[in-house]
Structures are given as structure tokens and as C-alpha cells.
PDB file of C-alpha atoms in Angstrom:
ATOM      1  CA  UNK A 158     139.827  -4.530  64.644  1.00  0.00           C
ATOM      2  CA  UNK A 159     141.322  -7.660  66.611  1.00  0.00           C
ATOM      3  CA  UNK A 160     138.274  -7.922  69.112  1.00  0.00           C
ATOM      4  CA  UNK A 161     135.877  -7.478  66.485  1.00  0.00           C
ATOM      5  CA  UNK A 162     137.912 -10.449  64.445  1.00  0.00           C
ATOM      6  CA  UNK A 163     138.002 -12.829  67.615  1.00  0.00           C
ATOM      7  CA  UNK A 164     134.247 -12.068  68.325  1.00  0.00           C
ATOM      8  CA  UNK A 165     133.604 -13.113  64.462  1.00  0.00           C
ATOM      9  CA  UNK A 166     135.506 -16.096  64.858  1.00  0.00           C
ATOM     10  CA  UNK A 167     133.623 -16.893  67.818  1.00  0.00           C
ATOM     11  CA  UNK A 168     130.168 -16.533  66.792  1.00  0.00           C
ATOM     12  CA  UNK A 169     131.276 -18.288  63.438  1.00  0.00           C
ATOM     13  CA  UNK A 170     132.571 -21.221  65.735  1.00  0.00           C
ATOM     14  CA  UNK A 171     129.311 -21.620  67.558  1.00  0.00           C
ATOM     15  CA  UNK A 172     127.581 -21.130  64.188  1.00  0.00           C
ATOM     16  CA  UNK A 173     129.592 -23.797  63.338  1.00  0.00           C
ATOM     17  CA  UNK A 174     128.597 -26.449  66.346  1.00  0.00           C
ATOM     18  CA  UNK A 175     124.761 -25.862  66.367  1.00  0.00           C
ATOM     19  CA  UNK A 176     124.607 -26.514  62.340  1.00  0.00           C
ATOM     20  CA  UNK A 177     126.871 -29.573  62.664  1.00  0.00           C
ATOM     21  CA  UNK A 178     124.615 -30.483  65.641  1.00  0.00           C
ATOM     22  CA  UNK A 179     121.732 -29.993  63.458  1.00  0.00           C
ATOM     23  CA  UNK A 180     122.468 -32.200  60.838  1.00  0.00           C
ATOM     24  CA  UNK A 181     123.448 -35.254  63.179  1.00  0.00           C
ATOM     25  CA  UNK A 182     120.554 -35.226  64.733  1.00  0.00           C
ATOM     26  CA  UNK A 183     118.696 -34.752  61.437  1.00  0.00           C
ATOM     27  CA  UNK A 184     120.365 -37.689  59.995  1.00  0.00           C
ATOM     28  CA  UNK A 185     120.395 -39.995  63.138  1.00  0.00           C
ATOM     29  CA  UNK A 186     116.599 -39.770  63.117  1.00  0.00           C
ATOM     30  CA  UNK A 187     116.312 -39.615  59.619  1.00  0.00           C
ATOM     31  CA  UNK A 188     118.169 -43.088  59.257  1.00  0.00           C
ATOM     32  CA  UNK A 189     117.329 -44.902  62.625  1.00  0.00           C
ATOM     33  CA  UNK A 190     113.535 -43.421  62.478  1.00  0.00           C
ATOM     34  CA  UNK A 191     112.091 -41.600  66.358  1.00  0.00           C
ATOM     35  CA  UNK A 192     113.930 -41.468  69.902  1.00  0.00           C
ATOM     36  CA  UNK A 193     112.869 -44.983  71.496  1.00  0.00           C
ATOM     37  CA  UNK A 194     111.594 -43.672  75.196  1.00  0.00           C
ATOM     38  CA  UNK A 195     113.953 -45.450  77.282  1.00  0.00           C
ATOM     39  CA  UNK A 196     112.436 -44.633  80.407  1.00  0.00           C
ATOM     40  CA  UNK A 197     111.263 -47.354  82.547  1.00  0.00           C
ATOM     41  CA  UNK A 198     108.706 -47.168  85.152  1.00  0.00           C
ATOM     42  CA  UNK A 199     110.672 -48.284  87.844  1.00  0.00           C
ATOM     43  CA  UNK A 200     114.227 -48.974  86.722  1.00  0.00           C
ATOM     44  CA  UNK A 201     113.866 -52.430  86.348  1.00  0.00           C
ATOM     45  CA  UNK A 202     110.437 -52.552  84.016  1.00  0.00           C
ATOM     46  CA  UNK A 203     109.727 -51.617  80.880  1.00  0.00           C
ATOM     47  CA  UNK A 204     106.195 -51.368  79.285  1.00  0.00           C
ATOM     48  CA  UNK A 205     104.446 -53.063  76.655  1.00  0.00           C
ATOM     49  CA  UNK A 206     104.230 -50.605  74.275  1.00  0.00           C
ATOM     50  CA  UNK A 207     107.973 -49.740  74.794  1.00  0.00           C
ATOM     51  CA  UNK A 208     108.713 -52.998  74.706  1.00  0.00           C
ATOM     52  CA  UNK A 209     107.301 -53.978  71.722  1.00  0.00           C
ATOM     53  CA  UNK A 210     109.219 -51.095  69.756  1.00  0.00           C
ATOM     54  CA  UNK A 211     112.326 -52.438  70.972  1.00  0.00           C
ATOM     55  CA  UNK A 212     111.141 -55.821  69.720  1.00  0.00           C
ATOM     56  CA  UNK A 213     110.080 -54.007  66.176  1.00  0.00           C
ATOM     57  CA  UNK A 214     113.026 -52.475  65.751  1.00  0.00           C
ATOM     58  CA  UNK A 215     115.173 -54.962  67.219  1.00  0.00           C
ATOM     59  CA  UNK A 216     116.724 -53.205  70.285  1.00  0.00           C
ATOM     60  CA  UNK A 217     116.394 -55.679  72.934  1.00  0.00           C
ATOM     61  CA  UNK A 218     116.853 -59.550  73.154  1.00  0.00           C
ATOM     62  CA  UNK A 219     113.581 -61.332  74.225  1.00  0.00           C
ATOM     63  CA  UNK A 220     114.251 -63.746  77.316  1.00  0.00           C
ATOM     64  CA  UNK A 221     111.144 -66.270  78.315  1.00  0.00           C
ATOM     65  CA  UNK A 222     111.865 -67.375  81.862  1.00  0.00           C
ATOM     66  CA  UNK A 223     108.618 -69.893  81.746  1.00  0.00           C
ATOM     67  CA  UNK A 224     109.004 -73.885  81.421  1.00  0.00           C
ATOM     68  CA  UNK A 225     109.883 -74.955  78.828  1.00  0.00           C
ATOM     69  CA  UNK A 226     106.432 -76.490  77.940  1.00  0.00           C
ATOM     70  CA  UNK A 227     104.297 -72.817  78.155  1.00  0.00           C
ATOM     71  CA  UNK A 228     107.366 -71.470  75.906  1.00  0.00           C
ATOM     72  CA  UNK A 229     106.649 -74.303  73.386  1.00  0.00           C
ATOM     73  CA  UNK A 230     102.707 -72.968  73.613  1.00  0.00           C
ATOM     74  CA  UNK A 231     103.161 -69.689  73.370  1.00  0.00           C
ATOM     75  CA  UNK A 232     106.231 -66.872  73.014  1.00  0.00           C
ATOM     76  CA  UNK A 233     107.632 -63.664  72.133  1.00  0.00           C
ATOM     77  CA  UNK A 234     108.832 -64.198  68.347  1.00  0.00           C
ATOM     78  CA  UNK A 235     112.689 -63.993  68.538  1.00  0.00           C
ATOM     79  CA  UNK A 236     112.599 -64.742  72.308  1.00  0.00           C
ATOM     80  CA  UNK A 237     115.036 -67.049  74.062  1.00  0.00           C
ATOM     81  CA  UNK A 238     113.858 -70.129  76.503  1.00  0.00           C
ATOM     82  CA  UNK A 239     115.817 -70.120  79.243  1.00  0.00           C
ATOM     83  CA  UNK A 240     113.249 -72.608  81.767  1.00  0.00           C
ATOM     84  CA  UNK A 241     115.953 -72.562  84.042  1.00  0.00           C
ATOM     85  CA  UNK A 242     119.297 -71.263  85.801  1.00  0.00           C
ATOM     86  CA  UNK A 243     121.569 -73.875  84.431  1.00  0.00           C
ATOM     87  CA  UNK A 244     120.621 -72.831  80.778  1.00  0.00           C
ATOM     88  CA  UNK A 245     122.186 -69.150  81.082  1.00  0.00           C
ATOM     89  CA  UNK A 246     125.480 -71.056  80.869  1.00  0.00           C
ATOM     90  CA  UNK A 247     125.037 -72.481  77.503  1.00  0.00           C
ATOM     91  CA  UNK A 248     123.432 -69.178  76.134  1.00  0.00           C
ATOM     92  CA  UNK A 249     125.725 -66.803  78.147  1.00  0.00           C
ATOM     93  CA  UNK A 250     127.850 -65.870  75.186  1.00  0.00           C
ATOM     94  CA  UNK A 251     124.432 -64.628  73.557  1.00  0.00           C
ATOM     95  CA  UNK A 252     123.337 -62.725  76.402  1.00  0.00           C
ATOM     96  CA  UNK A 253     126.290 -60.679  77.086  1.00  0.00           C
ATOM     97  CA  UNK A 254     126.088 -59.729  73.620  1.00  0.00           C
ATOM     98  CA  UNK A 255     122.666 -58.392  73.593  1.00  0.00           C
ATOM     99  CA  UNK A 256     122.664 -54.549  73.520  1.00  0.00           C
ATOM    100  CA  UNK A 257     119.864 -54.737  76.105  1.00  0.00           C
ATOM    101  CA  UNK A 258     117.729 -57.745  78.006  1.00  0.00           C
ATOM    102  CA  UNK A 259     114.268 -58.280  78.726  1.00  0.00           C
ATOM    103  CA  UNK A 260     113.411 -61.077  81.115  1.00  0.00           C
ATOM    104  CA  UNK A 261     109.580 -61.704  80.864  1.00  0.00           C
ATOM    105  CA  UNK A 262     107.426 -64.006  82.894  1.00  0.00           C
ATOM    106  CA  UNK A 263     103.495 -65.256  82.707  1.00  0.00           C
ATOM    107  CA  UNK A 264     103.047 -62.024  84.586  1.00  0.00           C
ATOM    108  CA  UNK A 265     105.041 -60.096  86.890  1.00  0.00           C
ATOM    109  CA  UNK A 266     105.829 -62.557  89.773  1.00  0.00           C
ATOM    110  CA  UNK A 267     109.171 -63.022  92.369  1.00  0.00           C
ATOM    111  CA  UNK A 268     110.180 -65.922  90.157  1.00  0.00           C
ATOM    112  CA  UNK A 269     111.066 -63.180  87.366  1.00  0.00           C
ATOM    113  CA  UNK A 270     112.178 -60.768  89.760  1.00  0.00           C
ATOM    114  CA  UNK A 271     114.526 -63.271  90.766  1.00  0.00           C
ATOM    115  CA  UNK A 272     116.378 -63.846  86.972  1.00  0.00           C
ATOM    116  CA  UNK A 273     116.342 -60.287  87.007  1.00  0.00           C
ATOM    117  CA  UNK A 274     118.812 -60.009  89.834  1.00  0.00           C
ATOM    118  CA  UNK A 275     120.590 -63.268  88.806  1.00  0.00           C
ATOM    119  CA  UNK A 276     121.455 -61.157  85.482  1.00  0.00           C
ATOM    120  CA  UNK A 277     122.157 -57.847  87.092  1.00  0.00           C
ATOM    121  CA  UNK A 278     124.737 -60.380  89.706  1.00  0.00           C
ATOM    122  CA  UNK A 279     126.322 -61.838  86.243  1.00  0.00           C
ATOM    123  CA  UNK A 280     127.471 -58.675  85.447  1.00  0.00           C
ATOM    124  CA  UNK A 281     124.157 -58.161  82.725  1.00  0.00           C
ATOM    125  CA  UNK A 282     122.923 -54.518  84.045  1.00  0.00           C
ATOM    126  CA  UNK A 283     120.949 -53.863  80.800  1.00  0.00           C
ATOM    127  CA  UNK A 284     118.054 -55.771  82.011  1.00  0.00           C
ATOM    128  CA  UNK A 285     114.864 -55.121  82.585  1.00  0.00           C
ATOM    129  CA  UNK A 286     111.313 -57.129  82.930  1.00  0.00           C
ATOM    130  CA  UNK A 287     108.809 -56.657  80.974  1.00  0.00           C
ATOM    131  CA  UNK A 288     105.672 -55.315  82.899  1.00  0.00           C
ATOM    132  CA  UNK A 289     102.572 -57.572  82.959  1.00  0.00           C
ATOM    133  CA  UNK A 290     105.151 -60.413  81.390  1.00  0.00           C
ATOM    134  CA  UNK A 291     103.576 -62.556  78.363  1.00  0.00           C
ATOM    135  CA  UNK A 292     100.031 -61.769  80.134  1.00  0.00           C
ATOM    136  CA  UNK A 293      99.911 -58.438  79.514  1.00  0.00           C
ATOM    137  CA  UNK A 294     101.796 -58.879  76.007  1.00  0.00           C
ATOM    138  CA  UNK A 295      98.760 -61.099  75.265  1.00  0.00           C
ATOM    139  CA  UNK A 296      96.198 -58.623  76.531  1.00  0.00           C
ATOM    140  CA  UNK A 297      97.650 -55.614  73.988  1.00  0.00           C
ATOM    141  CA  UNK A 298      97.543 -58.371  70.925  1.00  0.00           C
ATOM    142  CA  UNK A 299     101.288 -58.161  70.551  1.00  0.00           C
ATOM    143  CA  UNK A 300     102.447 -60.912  68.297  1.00  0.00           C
ATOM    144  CA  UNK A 301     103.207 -64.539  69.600  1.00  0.00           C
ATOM    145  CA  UNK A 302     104.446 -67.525  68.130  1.00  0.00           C
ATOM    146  CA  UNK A 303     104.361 -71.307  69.050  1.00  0.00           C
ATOM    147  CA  UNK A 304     106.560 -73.937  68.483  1.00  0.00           C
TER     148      UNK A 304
END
């Protein structure tokens, strides 16, 4: 009578896990809509069409690394201008923040490869560069604004 008690306490328990698993994961999609796929094609870029689902639903902070005069033309909406270096000081408090980076060129180049370790070195490890950078946004007609 004992074993057959612990063995139906047992199987109750694990009943007990799987439909309390069940229901978070019900609910977490159910309230913060499909898995996002995280993966990145190298580690250190992300794709457009991942990219612009973070940007949808808000999951990464935007970074332009352009001048300052091709930002004013033509950026990411949301994105931060950040022309050079000097200005990650003034915006650092903002970056370290952000739940997840994206550093994003004219198109992928050294110069953004560059920020990208600059960030990693300043202790930012969440970012990643956007593949293609603002070309390849362009070229998939994801949204840009001007100033």
C-alpha cells in the first residue's frame, strides 16, 4: 500500500510540473505573441527580418553608427546617432540599459565591425550588427525616417 501511495504521489507530482509548464508557456506566448528567433548568423549579426521584429516589438535599441549628416537623411525610426566614439559617453547611461544593441552601418563594413567591439570592450555583450546595415534595411522596404 505505501509503494503504491509514493508511486501516486509521484506521478501526481510530475502531473503536476508538465500542466504548470503548460500553462506558462501558454500564457507567455499568449501575452508576449511567438518565440523571437534569436539566432544570429554568426554571433555577432542579426538579419533583417529578425531585426525588424525586434524593432516591431521593441526588443532591441537601434544604434546608427553613420555621420551625422546620412543619419539626418535617412534612419531606423527609434534609432540612436552616435557619428562618433566620443558620443557613447553622453548616451552611455541609455545603452547599458538597452535589453539588447544593434549597431548598424551603410552596409556591413570594418568601420561597424569596429563599434561592435568597442561595445563588447565597454562591457555591452548584447550587441550585434545588423547584416547588410541600413542598405539592406532599405532593400527589404523596412521603414525609415528622416529628420
Amino acid at each position: 500500500m505505501g509503494r503504491r501511495l509514493i508511486e501516486f504521489s509521484t506521478a501526481l507530482r510530475a502531473t503536476g510540473v508538465i500542466f504548470f509548464s503548460s500553462v506558462v508557456g501558454i500564457l507567455t506566448n499568449g501575452w508576449f505573441g511567438p518565440p523571437v528567433n534569436l539566432r544570429l548568423n554568426d554571433g555577432r549579426r542579426v538579419e533583417g527580418l529578425v531585426a525588424k521584429e525586434w524593432h516591431q516589438r521593441r526588443l532591441a535599441l537601434f544604434v546608427d553608427c553613420r555621420p551625422r549628416e546620412d543619419f539626418l537623411e535617412a534612419h531606423i525610426p527609434g534609432a540612436l546617432s552616435m557619428p562618433n566614439y566620443a558620443t557613447f559617453r553622453l548616451k552611455s547611461n541609455v545603452l547599458k540599459n538597452a535589453h539588447r544593441l544593434v549597431l548598424y552601418g551603410n552596409m556591413d563594413s570594418v568601420e561597424t565591425d569596429s563599434w561592435l567591439l568597442r561595445f563588447k570592450e565597454r562591457e555591452l555583450p548584447h550587441t550585434v550588427l545588423l547584416a547588410g546595415g541600413l542598405d539592406s534595411w532599405r532593400a527589404a522596404g523596412y521603414p525609415t525616417a528622416c529628420r
